[in-house]
Amino acid sequence: MTHRDATPSHGTEPDRTERELSEALAALADGVRAAPDAYRTARGEWLRRERRRRLVLAVLIAVVFALATLIGLWVLNQAPAHPGIIFSTTAVSHASLPRPHP
């Protein structure tokens, strides 16, 4: 934009564009007539979308929970059948344990 384009012409008010736009939008709004059941239809569509969103979320949560449970059971099933060193029943010699310091 050049300096010449930015300067208002003589005899015009600075809010002219805003006023004309406001008048045009008001005239357009006066000509719009809503359908008698428009609110009910829009609300019904919104409620259907909300129910669907909640249903999808509930199914997703159930699938993730079931998958985590199955993976956990599979991991537990992969444990060795024989007891490890932690669960050994052999006696531990007291000589190999460190002594407490006084």
PDB file of N, CA and C in Angstrom:
ATOM      1  N   MET A   1       0.843  -1.159   0.000  1.00  0.00           N
ATOM      2  CA  MET A   1       0.000   0.000   0.000  1.00  0.00           C
ATOM      3  C   MET A   1       0.890   1.224   0.000  1.00  0.00           C
ATOM      4  N   THR A   2       0.585   2.172  -0.819  1.00  0.00           N
ATOM      5  CA  THR A   2       1.392   3.384  -0.895  1.00  0.00           C
ATOM      6  C   THR A   2       0.843   4.426   0.060  1.00  0.00           C
ATOM      7  N   HIS A   3       1.607   5.469   0.251  1.00  0.00           N
ATOM      8  CA  HIS A   3       1.190   6.547   1.149  1.00  0.00           C
ATOM      9  C   HIS A   3      -0.098   7.201   0.642  1.00  0.00           C
ATOM     10  N   ARG A   4      -0.222   7.290  -0.656  1.00  0.00           N
ATOM     11  CA  ARG A   4      -1.397   7.928  -1.241  1.00  0.00           C
ATOM     12  C   ARG A   4      -2.659   7.103  -0.981  1.00  0.00           C
ATOM     13  N   ASP A   5      -2.534   5.741  -0.971  1.00  0.00           N
ATOM     14  CA  ASP A   5      -3.690   4.882  -0.734  1.00  0.00           C
ATOM     15  C   ASP A   5      -4.136   4.910   0.724  1.00  0.00           C
ATOM     16  N   ALA A   6      -3.196   5.175   1.633  1.00  0.00           N
ATOM     17  CA  ALA A   6      -3.517   5.134   3.049  1.00  0.00           C
ATOM     18  C   ALA A   6      -4.192   6.403   3.536  1.00  0.00           C
ATOM     19  N   THR A   7      -4.035   7.471   2.827  1.00  0.00           N
ATOM     20  CA  THR A   7      -4.640   8.730   3.288  1.00  0.00           C
ATOM     21  C   THR A   7      -6.100   8.784   2.884  1.00  0.00           C
ATOM     22  N   PRO A   8      -6.975   9.191   3.817  1.00  0.00           N
ATOM     23  CA  PRO A   8      -8.392   9.276   3.476  1.00  0.00           C
ATOM     24  C   PRO A   8      -8.642  10.438   2.521  1.00  0.00           C
ATOM     25  N   SER A   9      -9.643  10.292   1.665  1.00  0.00           N
ATOM     26  CA  SER A   9      -9.972  11.387   0.763  1.00  0.00           C
ATOM     27  C   SER A   9     -10.720  12.464   1.527  1.00  0.00           C
ATOM     28  N   HIS A  10     -10.676  13.656   0.967  1.00  0.00           N
ATOM     29  CA  HIS A  10     -11.306  14.784   1.638  1.00  0.00           C
ATOM     30  C   HIS A  10     -12.819  14.624   1.615  1.00  0.00           C
ATOM     31  N   GLY A  11     -13.464  14.993   2.724  1.00  0.00           N
ATOM     32  CA  GLY A  11     -14.911  14.949   2.786  1.00  0.00           C
ATOM     33  C   GLY A  11     -15.459  13.610   3.256  1.00  0.00           C
ATOM     34  N   THR A  12     -14.615  12.636   3.609  1.00  0.00           N
ATOM     35  CA  THR A  12     -15.109  11.336   4.101  1.00  0.00           C
ATOM     36  C   THR A  12     -14.726  11.201   5.563  1.00  0.00           C
ATOM     37  N   GLU A  13     -15.551  10.548   6.294  1.00  0.00           N
ATOM     38  CA  GLU A  13     -15.240  10.297   7.701  1.00  0.00           C
ATOM     39  C   GLU A  13     -14.480   8.981   7.809  1.00  0.00           C
ATOM     40  N   PRO A  14     -13.653   8.825   8.818  1.00  0.00           N
ATOM     41  CA  PRO A  14     -12.836   7.613   8.923  1.00  0.00           C
ATOM     42  C   PRO A  14     -13.666   6.353   9.211  1.00  0.00           C
ATOM     43  N   ASP A  15     -14.834   6.474   9.805  1.00  0.00           N
ATOM     44  CA  ASP A  15     -15.642   5.308  10.151  1.00  0.00           C
ATOM     45  C   ASP A  15     -16.672   4.965   9.084  1.00  0.00           C
ATOM     46  N   ARG A  16     -16.522   5.530   7.902  1.00  0.00           N
ATOM     47  CA  ARG A  16     -17.514   5.320   6.845  1.00  0.00           C
ATOM     48  C   ARG A  16     -17.605   3.840   6.443  1.00  0.00           C
ATOM     49  N   THR A  17     -16.456   3.210   6.247  1.00  0.00           N
ATOM     50  CA  THR A  17     -16.448   1.807   5.837  1.00  0.00           C
ATOM     51  C   THR A  17     -17.087   0.934   6.901  1.00  0.00           C
ATOM     52  N   GLU A  18     -16.768   1.211   8.145  1.00  0.00           N
ATOM     53  CA  GLU A  18     -17.344   0.424   9.235  1.00  0.00           C
ATOM     54  C   GLU A  18     -18.857   0.613   9.308  1.00  0.00           C
ATOM     55  N   ARG A  19     -19.317   1.847   9.137  1.00  0.00           N
ATOM     56  CA  ARG A  19     -20.754   2.133   9.189  1.00  0.00           C
ATOM     57  C   ARG A  19     -21.476   1.462   8.033  1.00  0.00           C
ATOM     58  N   GLU A  20     -20.924   1.544   6.835  1.00  0.00           N
ATOM     59  CA  GLU A  20     -21.559   0.924   5.675  1.00  0.00           C
ATOM     60  C   GLU A  20     -21.593  -0.606   5.803  1.00  0.00           C
ATOM     61  N   LEU A  21     -20.520  -1.162   6.321  1.00  0.00           N
ATOM     62  CA  LEU A  21     -20.487  -2.607   6.531  1.00  0.00           C
ATOM     63  C   LEU A  21     -21.519  -3.026   7.577  1.00  0.00           C
ATOM     64  N   SER A  22     -21.626  -2.263   8.631  1.00  0.00           N
ATOM     65  CA  SER A  22     -22.611  -2.554   9.670  1.00  0.00           C
ATOM     66  C   SER A  22     -24.036  -2.482   9.115  1.00  0.00           C
ATOM     67  N   GLU A  23     -24.317  -1.482   8.286  1.00  0.00           N
ATOM     68  CA  GLU A  23     -25.649  -1.350   7.687  1.00  0.00           C
ATOM     69  C   GLU A  23     -25.944  -2.509   6.736  1.00  0.00           C
ATOM     70  N   ALA A  24     -24.937  -2.922   5.964  1.00  0.00           N
ATOM     71  CA  ALA A  24     -25.135  -4.029   5.021  1.00  0.00           C
ATOM     72  C   ALA A  24     -25.392  -5.334   5.766  1.00  0.00           C
ATOM     73  N   LEU A  25     -24.653  -5.563   6.836  1.00  0.00           N
ATOM     74  CA  LEU A  25     -24.862  -6.776   7.616  1.00  0.00           C
ATOM     75  C   LEU A  25     -26.207  -6.762   8.331  1.00  0.00           C
ATOM     76  N   ALA A  26     -26.638  -5.598   8.803  1.00  0.00           N
ATOM     77  CA  ALA A  26     -27.944  -5.494   9.454  1.00  0.00           C
ATOM     78  C   ALA A  26     -29.064  -5.765   8.456  1.00  0.00           C
ATOM     79  N   ALA A  27     -28.929  -5.230   7.228  1.00  0.00           N
ATOM     80  CA  ALA A  27     -29.942  -5.481   6.201  1.00  0.00           C
ATOM     81  C   ALA A  27     -29.972  -6.967   5.829  1.00  0.00           C
ATOM     82  N   LEU A  28     -28.812  -7.585   5.760  1.00  0.00           N
ATOM     83  CA  LEU A  28     -28.748  -9.011   5.460  1.00  0.00           C
ATOM     84  C   LEU A  28     -29.373  -9.841   6.586  1.00  0.00           C
ATOM     85  N   ALA A  29     -29.098  -9.457   7.839  1.00  0.00           N
ATOM     86  CA  ALA A  29     -29.662 -10.180   8.978  1.00  0.00           C
ATOM     87  C   ALA A  29     -31.172 -10.024   9.040  1.00  0.00           C
ATOM     88  N   ASP A  30     -31.688  -8.883   8.637  1.00  0.00           N
ATOM     89  CA  ASP A  30     -33.146  -8.686   8.638  1.00  0.00           C
ATOM     90  C   ASP A  30     -33.835  -9.598   7.632  1.00  0.00           C
ATOM     91  N   GLY A  31     -33.131  -9.943   6.569  1.00  0.00           N
ATOM     92  CA  GLY A  31     -33.728 -10.782   5.543  1.00  0.00           C
ATOM     93  C   GLY A  31     -33.649 -12.272   5.829  1.00  0.00           C
ATOM     94  N   VAL A  32     -32.920 -12.652   6.868  1.00  0.00           N
ATOM     95  CA  VAL A  32     -32.752 -14.068   7.186  1.00  0.00           C
ATOM     96  C   VAL A  32     -33.868 -14.508   8.124  1.00  0.00           C
ATOM     97  N   ARG A  33     -34.540 -15.564   7.753  1.00  0.00           N
ATOM     98  CA  ARG A  33     -35.593 -16.137   8.590  1.00  0.00           C
ATOM     99  C   ARG A  33     -35.210 -17.580   8.917  1.00  0.00           C
ATOM    100  N   ALA A  34     -35.156 -17.874  10.191  1.00  0.00           N
ATOM    101  CA  ALA A  34     -34.794 -19.226  10.615  1.00  0.00           C
ATOM    102  C   ALA A  34     -36.000 -20.146  10.505  1.00  0.00           C
ATOM    103  N   ALA A  35     -35.719 -21.393  10.239  1.00  0.00           N
ATOM    104  CA  ALA A  35     -36.787 -22.387  10.199  1.00  0.00           C
ATOM    105  C   ALA A  35     -37.360 -22.536  11.611  1.00  0.00           C
ATOM    106  N   PRO A  36     -38.643 -22.850  11.731  1.00  0.00           N
ATOM    107  CA  PRO A  36     -39.249 -22.924  13.068  1.00  0.00           C
ATOM    108  C   PRO A  36     -38.593 -23.961  13.982  1.00  0.00           C
ATOM    109  N   ASP A  37     -38.126 -25.054  13.438  1.00  0.00           N
ATOM    110  CA  ASP A  37     -37.515 -26.089  14.272  1.00  0.00           C
ATOM    111  C   ASP A  37     -35.994 -26.136  14.131  1.00  0.00           C
ATOM    112  N   ALA A  38     -35.368 -25.026  13.744  1.00  0.00           N
ATOM    113  CA  ALA A  38     -33.921 -25.005  13.516  1.00  0.00           C
ATOM    114  C   ALA A  38     -33.149 -25.304  14.792  1.00  0.00           C
ATOM    115  N   TYR A  39     -33.590 -24.724  15.911  1.00  0.00           N
ATOM    116  CA  TYR A  39     -32.875 -24.959  17.169  1.00  0.00           C
ATOM    117  C   TYR A  39     -32.986 -26.424  17.578  1.00  0.00           C
ATOM    118  N   ARG A  40     -34.165 -26.981  17.487  1.00  0.00           N
ATOM    119  CA  ARG A  40     -34.376 -28.372  17.879  1.00  0.00           C
ATOM    120  C   ARG A  40     -33.542 -29.311  16.999  1.00  0.00           C
ATOM    121  N   THR A  41     -33.497 -29.020  15.704  1.00  0.00           N
ATOM    122  CA  THR A  41     -32.709 -29.853  14.789  1.00  0.00           C
ATOM    123  C   THR A  41     -31.216 -29.753  15.104  1.00  0.00           C
ATOM    124  N   ALA A  42     -30.732 -28.522  15.300  1.00  0.00           N
ATOM    125  CA  ALA A  42     -29.314 -28.337  15.604  1.00  0.00           C
ATOM    126  C   ALA A  42     -28.948 -28.996  16.929  1.00  0.00           C
ATOM    127  N   ARG A  43     -29.815 -28.872  17.931  1.00  0.00           N
ATOM    128  CA  ARG A  43     -29.553 -29.479  19.233  1.00  0.00           C
ATOM    129  C   ARG A  43     -29.554 -31.004  19.133  1.00  0.00           C
ATOM    130  N   GLY A  44     -30.475 -31.560  18.355  1.00  0.00           N
ATOM    131  CA  GLY A  44     -30.518 -33.005  18.163  1.00  0.00           C
ATOM    132  C   GLY A  44     -29.260 -33.530  17.494  1.00  0.00           C
ATOM    133  N   GLU A  45     -28.780 -32.809  16.487  1.00  0.00           N
ATOM    134  CA  GLU A  45     -27.542 -33.212  15.812  1.00  0.00           C
ATOM    135  C   GLU A  45     -26.356 -33.141  16.767  1.00  0.00           C
ATOM    136  N   TRP A  46     -26.312 -32.084  17.575  1.00  0.00           N
ATOM    137  CA  TRP A  46     -25.219 -31.933  18.532  1.00  0.00           C
ATOM    138  C   TRP A  46     -25.257 -33.067  19.551  1.00  0.00           C
ATOM    139  N   LEU A  47     -26.435 -33.424  20.054  1.00  0.00           N
ATOM    140  CA  LEU A  47     -26.553 -34.506  21.028  1.00  0.00           C
ATOM    141  C   LEU A  47     -26.152 -35.850  20.420  1.00  0.00           C
ATOM    142  N   ARG A  48     -26.516 -36.078  19.158  1.00  0.00           N
ATOM    143  CA  ARG A  48     -26.103 -37.325  18.491  1.00  0.00           C
ATOM    144  C   ARG A  48     -24.583 -37.398  18.366  1.00  0.00           C
ATOM    145  N   ARG A  49     -23.966 -36.295  17.972  1.00  0.00           N
ATOM    146  CA  ARG A  49     -22.499 -36.279  17.868  1.00  0.00           C
ATOM    147  C   ARG A  49     -21.853 -36.497  19.230  1.00  0.00           C
ATOM    148  N   GLU A  50     -22.422 -35.895  20.273  1.00  0.00           N
ATOM    149  CA  GLU A  50     -21.885 -36.060  21.624  1.00  0.00           C
ATOM    150  C   GLU A  50     -22.009 -37.512  22.097  1.00  0.00           C
ATOM    151  N   ARG A  51     -23.160 -38.144  21.843  1.00  0.00           N
ATOM    152  CA  ARG A  51     -23.331 -39.554  22.216  1.00  0.00           C
ATOM    153  C   ARG A  51     -22.357 -40.439  21.456  1.00  0.00           C
ATOM    154  N   ARG A  52     -22.186 -40.154  20.173  1.00  0.00           N
ATOM    155  CA  ARG A  52     -21.253 -40.961  19.373  1.00  0.00           C
ATOM    156  C   ARG A  52     -19.825 -40.797  19.868  1.00  0.00           C
ATOM    157  N   ARG A  53     -19.446 -39.575  20.207  1.00  0.00           N
ATOM    158  CA  ARG A  53     -18.098 -39.319  20.717  1.00  0.00           C
ATOM    159  C   ARG A  53     -17.867 -40.085  22.026  1.00  0.00           C
ATOM    160  N   ARG A  54     -18.855 -40.063  22.905  1.00  0.00           N
ATOM    161  CA  ARG A  54     -18.721 -40.782  24.170  1.00  0.00           C
ATOM    162  C   ARG A  54     -18.673 -42.293  23.954  1.00  0.00           C
ATOM    163  N   LEU A  55     -19.459 -42.791  23.026  1.00  0.00           N
ATOM    164  CA  LEU A  55     -19.447 -44.226  22.733  1.00  0.00           C
ATOM    165  C   LEU A  55     -18.096 -44.655  22.170  1.00  0.00           C
ATOM    166  N   VAL A  56     -17.556 -43.877  21.244  1.00  0.00           N
ATOM    167  CA  VAL A  56     -16.246 -44.194  20.668  1.00  0.00           C
ATOM    168  C   VAL A  56     -15.177 -44.162  21.752  1.00  0.00           C
ATOM    169  N   LEU A  57     -15.254 -43.185  22.645  1.00  0.00           N
ATOM    170  CA  LEU A  57     -14.276 -43.096  23.722  1.00  0.00           C
ATOM    171  C   LEU A  57     -14.390 -44.294  24.669  1.00  0.00           C
ATOM    172  N   ALA A  58     -15.608 -44.707  25.000  1.00  0.00           N
ATOM    173  CA  ALA A  58     -15.800 -45.857  25.882  1.00  0.00           C
ATOM    174  C   ALA A  58     -15.267 -47.136  25.235  1.00  0.00           C
ATOM    175  N   VAL A  59     -15.524 -47.316  23.942  1.00  0.00           N
ATOM    176  CA  VAL A  59     -15.017 -48.500  23.241  1.00  0.00           C
ATOM    177  C   VAL A  59     -13.493 -48.476  23.195  1.00  0.00           C
ATOM    178  N   LEU A  60     -12.917 -47.322  22.942  1.00  0.00           N
ATOM    179  CA  LEU A  60     -11.461 -47.198  22.904  1.00  0.00           C
ATOM    180  C   LEU A  60     -10.842 -47.530  24.261  1.00  0.00           C
ATOM    181  N   ILE A  61     -11.449 -47.043  25.334  1.00  0.00           N
ATOM    182  CA  ILE A  61     -10.951 -47.334  26.677  1.00  0.00           C
ATOM    183  C   ILE A  61     -11.044 -48.834  26.952  1.00  0.00           C
ATOM    184  N   ALA A  62     -12.165 -49.460  26.579  1.00  0.00           N
ATOM    185  CA  ALA A  62     -12.333 -50.898  26.799  1.00  0.00           C
ATOM    186  C   ALA A  62     -11.294 -51.701  26.019  1.00  0.00           C
ATOM    187  N   VAL A  63     -11.020 -51.306  24.780  1.00  0.00           N
ATOM    188  CA  VAL A  63     -10.031 -52.021  23.958  1.00  0.00           C
ATOM    189  C   VAL A  63      -8.634 -51.877  24.556  1.00  0.00           C
ATOM    190  N   VAL A  64      -8.285 -50.674  24.985  1.00  0.00           N
ATOM    191  CA  VAL A  64      -6.953 -50.463  25.577  1.00  0.00           C
ATOM    192  C   VAL A  64      -6.825 -51.255  26.874  1.00  0.00           C
ATOM    193  N   PHE A  65      -7.863 -51.254  27.705  1.00  0.00           N
ATOM    194  CA  PHE A  65      -7.829 -52.009  28.956  1.00  0.00           C
ATOM    195  C   PHE A  65      -7.684 -53.508  28.687  1.00  0.00           C
ATOM    196  N   ALA A  66      -8.467 -54.031  27.743  1.00  0.00           N
ATOM    197  CA  ALA A  66      -8.398 -55.460  27.413  1.00  0.00           C
ATOM    198  C   ALA A  66      -7.025 -55.822  26.859  1.00  0.00           C
ATOM    199  N   LEU A  67      -6.484 -54.967  26.004  1.00  0.00           N
ATOM    200  CA  LEU A  67      -5.161 -55.224  25.434  1.00  0.00           C
ATOM    201  C   LEU A  67      -4.086 -55.213  26.510  1.00  0.00           C
ATOM    202  N   ALA A  68      -4.159 -54.251  27.433  1.00  0.00           N
ATOM    203  CA  ALA A  68      -3.171 -54.191  28.519  1.00  0.00           C
ATOM    204  C   ALA A  68      -3.285 -55.427  29.413  1.00  0.00           C
ATOM    205  N   THR A  69      -4.514 -55.878  29.680  1.00  0.00           N
ATOM    206  CA  THR A  69      -4.712 -57.075  30.491  1.00  0.00           C
ATOM    207  C   THR A  69      -4.136 -58.303  29.799  1.00  0.00           C
ATOM    208  N   LEU A  70      -4.407 -58.449  28.508  1.00  0.00           N
ATOM    209  CA  LEU A  70      -3.883 -59.595  27.761  1.00  0.00           C
ATOM    210  C   LEU A  70      -2.362 -59.591  27.709  1.00  0.00           C
ATOM    211  N   ILE A  71      -1.776 -58.434  27.500  1.00  0.00           N
ATOM    212  CA  ILE A  71      -0.310 -58.342  27.465  1.00  0.00           C
ATOM    213  C   ILE A  71       0.264 -58.686  28.831  1.00  0.00           C
ATOM    214  N   GLY A  72      -0.363 -58.195  29.900  1.00  0.00           N
ATOM    215  CA  GLY A  72       0.104 -58.512  31.254  1.00  0.00           C
ATOM    216  C   GLY A  72       0.028 -59.996  31.545  1.00  0.00           C
ATOM    217  N   LEU A  73      -1.069 -60.628  31.157  1.00  0.00           N
ATOM    218  CA  LEU A  73      -1.200 -62.074  31.375  1.00  0.00           C
ATOM    219  C   LEU A  73      -0.185 -62.858  30.552  1.00  0.00           C
ATOM    220  N   TRP A  74       0.064 -62.410  29.332  1.00  0.00           N
ATOM    221  CA  TRP A  74       1.044 -63.082  28.486  1.00  0.00           C
ATOM    222  C   TRP A  74       2.439 -62.974  29.095  1.00  0.00           C
ATOM    223  N   VAL A  75       2.779 -61.777  29.608  1.00  0.00           N
ATOM    224  CA  VAL A  75       4.096 -61.583  30.218  1.00  0.00           C
ATOM    225  C   VAL A  75       4.229 -62.457  31.460  1.00  0.00           C
ATOM    226  N   LEU A  76       3.181 -62.519  32.281  1.00  0.00           N
ATOM    227  CA  LEU A  76       3.239 -63.369  33.470  1.00  0.00           C
ATOM    228  C   LEU A  76       3.348 -64.841  33.101  1.00  0.00           C
ATOM    229  N   ASN A  77       2.757 -65.225  32.007  1.00  0.00           N
ATOM    230  CA  ASN A  77       2.810 -66.616  31.572  1.00  0.00           C
ATOM    231  C   ASN A  77       4.194 -66.984  31.045  1.00  0.00           C
ATOM    232  N   GLN A  78       4.995 -66.000  30.656  1.00  0.00           N
ATOM    233  CA  GLN A  78       6.328 -66.257  30.129  1.00  0.00           C
ATOM    234  C   GLN A  78       7.367 -66.458  31.228  1.00  0.00           C
ATOM    235  N   ALA A  79       6.982 -66.334  32.503  1.00  0.00           N
ATOM    236  CA  ALA A  79       7.930 -66.507  33.608  1.00  0.00           C
ATOM    237  C   ALA A  79       8.420 -67.955  33.628  1.00  0.00           C
ATOM    238  N   PRO A  80       9.676 -68.182  34.011  1.00  0.00           N
ATOM    239  CA  PRO A  80      10.195 -69.556  34.047  1.00  0.00           C
ATOM    240  C   PRO A  80       9.456 -70.387  35.090  1.00  0.00           C
ATOM    241  N   ALA A  81       9.351 -71.687  34.804  1.00  0.00           N
ATOM    242  CA  ALA A  81       8.623 -72.585  35.692  1.00  0.00           C
ATOM    243  C   ALA A  81       9.421 -72.891  36.953  1.00  0.00           C
ATOM    244  N   HIS A  82      10.750 -72.947  36.877  1.00  0.00           N
ATOM    245  CA  HIS A  82      11.564 -73.248  38.051  1.00  0.00           C
ATOM    246  C   HIS A  82      11.810 -71.965  38.844  1.00  0.00           C
ATOM    247  N   PRO A  83      11.939 -72.079  40.160  1.00  0.00           N
ATOM    248  CA  PRO A  83      12.173 -70.883  40.969  1.00  0.00           C
ATOM    249  C   PRO A  83      13.563 -70.317  40.710  1.00  0.00           C
ATOM    250  N   GLY A  84      13.662 -69.025  40.738  1.00  0.00           N
ATOM    251  CA  GLY A  84      14.937 -68.361  40.501  1.00  0.00           C
ATOM    252  C   GLY A  84      15.758 -68.295  41.771  1.00  0.00           C
ATOM    253  N   ILE A  85      16.868 -67.610  41.709  1.00  0.00           N
ATOM    254  CA  ILE A  85      17.780 -67.510  42.842  1.00  0.00           C
ATOM    255  C   ILE A  85      17.143 -66.750  43.996  1.00  0.00           C
ATOM    256  N   ILE A  86      16.260 -65.868  43.721  1.00  0.00           N
ATOM    257  CA  ILE A  86      15.614 -65.093  44.781  1.00  0.00           C
ATOM    258  C   ILE A  86      14.769 -66.000  45.659  1.00  0.00           C
ATOM    259  N   PHE A  87      14.133 -66.978  45.072  1.00  0.00           N
ATOM    260  CA  PHE A  87      13.253 -67.862  45.805  1.00  0.00           C
ATOM    261  C   PHE A  87      13.929 -69.197  46.147  1.00  0.00           C
ATOM    262  N   SER A  88      15.237 -69.230  46.151  1.00  0.00           N
ATOM    263  CA  SER A  88      15.972 -70.460  46.439  1.00  0.00           C
ATOM    264  C   SER A  88      15.734 -70.877  47.890  1.00  0.00           C
ATOM    265  N   THR A  89      15.596 -72.185  48.123  1.00  0.00           N
ATOM    266  CA  THR A  89      15.355 -72.705  49.471  1.00  0.00           C
ATOM    267  C   THR A  89      16.637 -73.114  50.167  1.00  0.00           C
ATOM    268  N   THR A  90      17.774 -72.970  49.500  1.00  0.00           N
ATOM    269  CA  THR A  90      19.045 -73.346  50.127  1.00  0.00           C
ATOM    270  C   THR A  90      19.401 -72.329  51.199  1.00  0.00           C
ATOM    271  N   ALA A  91      20.045 -72.790  52.254  1.00  0.00           N
ATOM    272  CA  ALA A  91      20.412 -71.905  53.370  1.00  0.00           C
ATOM    273  C   ALA A  91      21.590 -71.041  52.964  1.00  0.00           C
ATOM    274  N   VAL A  92      21.551 -69.813  53.389  1.00  0.00           N
ATOM    275  CA  VAL A  92      22.632 -68.881  53.102  1.00  0.00           C
ATOM    276  C   VAL A  92      23.551 -68.863  54.310  1.00  0.00           C
ATOM    277  N   SER A  93      24.819 -68.971  54.056  1.00  0.00           N
ATOM    278  CA  SER A  93      25.794 -68.979  55.133  1.00  0.00           C
ATOM    279  C   SER A  93      25.880 -67.586  55.738  1.00  0.00           C
ATOM    280  N   HIS A  94      25.948 -67.529  57.071  1.00  0.00           N
ATOM    281  CA  HIS A  94      26.049 -66.240  57.754  1.00  0.00           C
ATOM    282  C   HIS A  94      27.427 -65.630  57.587  1.00  0.00           C
ATOM    283  N   ALA A  95      28.416 -66.413  57.235  1.00  0.00           N
ATOM    284  CA  ALA A  95      29.778 -65.901  57.070  1.00  0.00           C
ATOM    285  C   ALA A  95      29.876 -65.028  55.825  1.00  0.00           C
ATOM    286  N   SER A  96      29.024 -65.273  54.855  1.00  0.00           N
ATOM    287  CA  SER A  96      29.125 -64.484  53.632  1.00  0.00           C
ATOM    288  C   SER A  96      28.374 -63.153  53.728  1.00  0.00           C
ATOM    289  N   LEU A  97      27.568 -62.997  54.796  1.00  0.00           N
ATOM    290  CA  LEU A  97      26.812 -61.735  54.958  1.00  0.00           C
ATOM    291  C   LEU A  97      27.719 -60.681  55.574  1.00  0.00           C
ATOM    292  N   PRO A  98      27.587 -59.437  55.190  1.00  0.00           N
ATOM    293  CA  PRO A  98      28.417 -58.378  55.775  1.00  0.00           C
ATOM    294  C   PRO A  98      27.989 -58.115  57.237  1.00  0.00           C
ATOM    295  N   ARG A  99      28.967 -57.769  58.045  1.00  0.00           N
ATOM    296  CA  ARG A  99      28.684 -57.462  59.445  1.00  0.00           C
ATOM    297  C   ARG A  99      28.230 -56.008  59.570  1.00  0.00           C
ATOM    298  N   PRO A 100      27.318 -55.747  60.499  1.00  0.00           N
ATOM    299  CA  PRO A 100      26.931 -54.341  60.719  1.00  0.00           C
ATOM    300  C   PRO A 100      28.042 -53.614  61.466  1.00  0.00           C
ATOM    301  N   HIS A 101      28.221 -52.377  61.154  1.00  0.00           N
ATOM    302  CA  HIS A 101      29.251 -51.558  61.812  1.00  0.00           C
ATOM    303  C   HIS A 101      28.681 -50.977  63.094  1.00  0.00           C
ATOM    304  N   PRO A 102      29.531 -50.933  64.173  1.00  0.00           N
ATOM    305  CA  PRO A 102      29.031 -50.386  65.454  1.00  0.00           C
ATOM    306  C   PRO A 102      28.840 -48.910  65.442  1.00  0.00           C
TER     307      PRO A 102
END
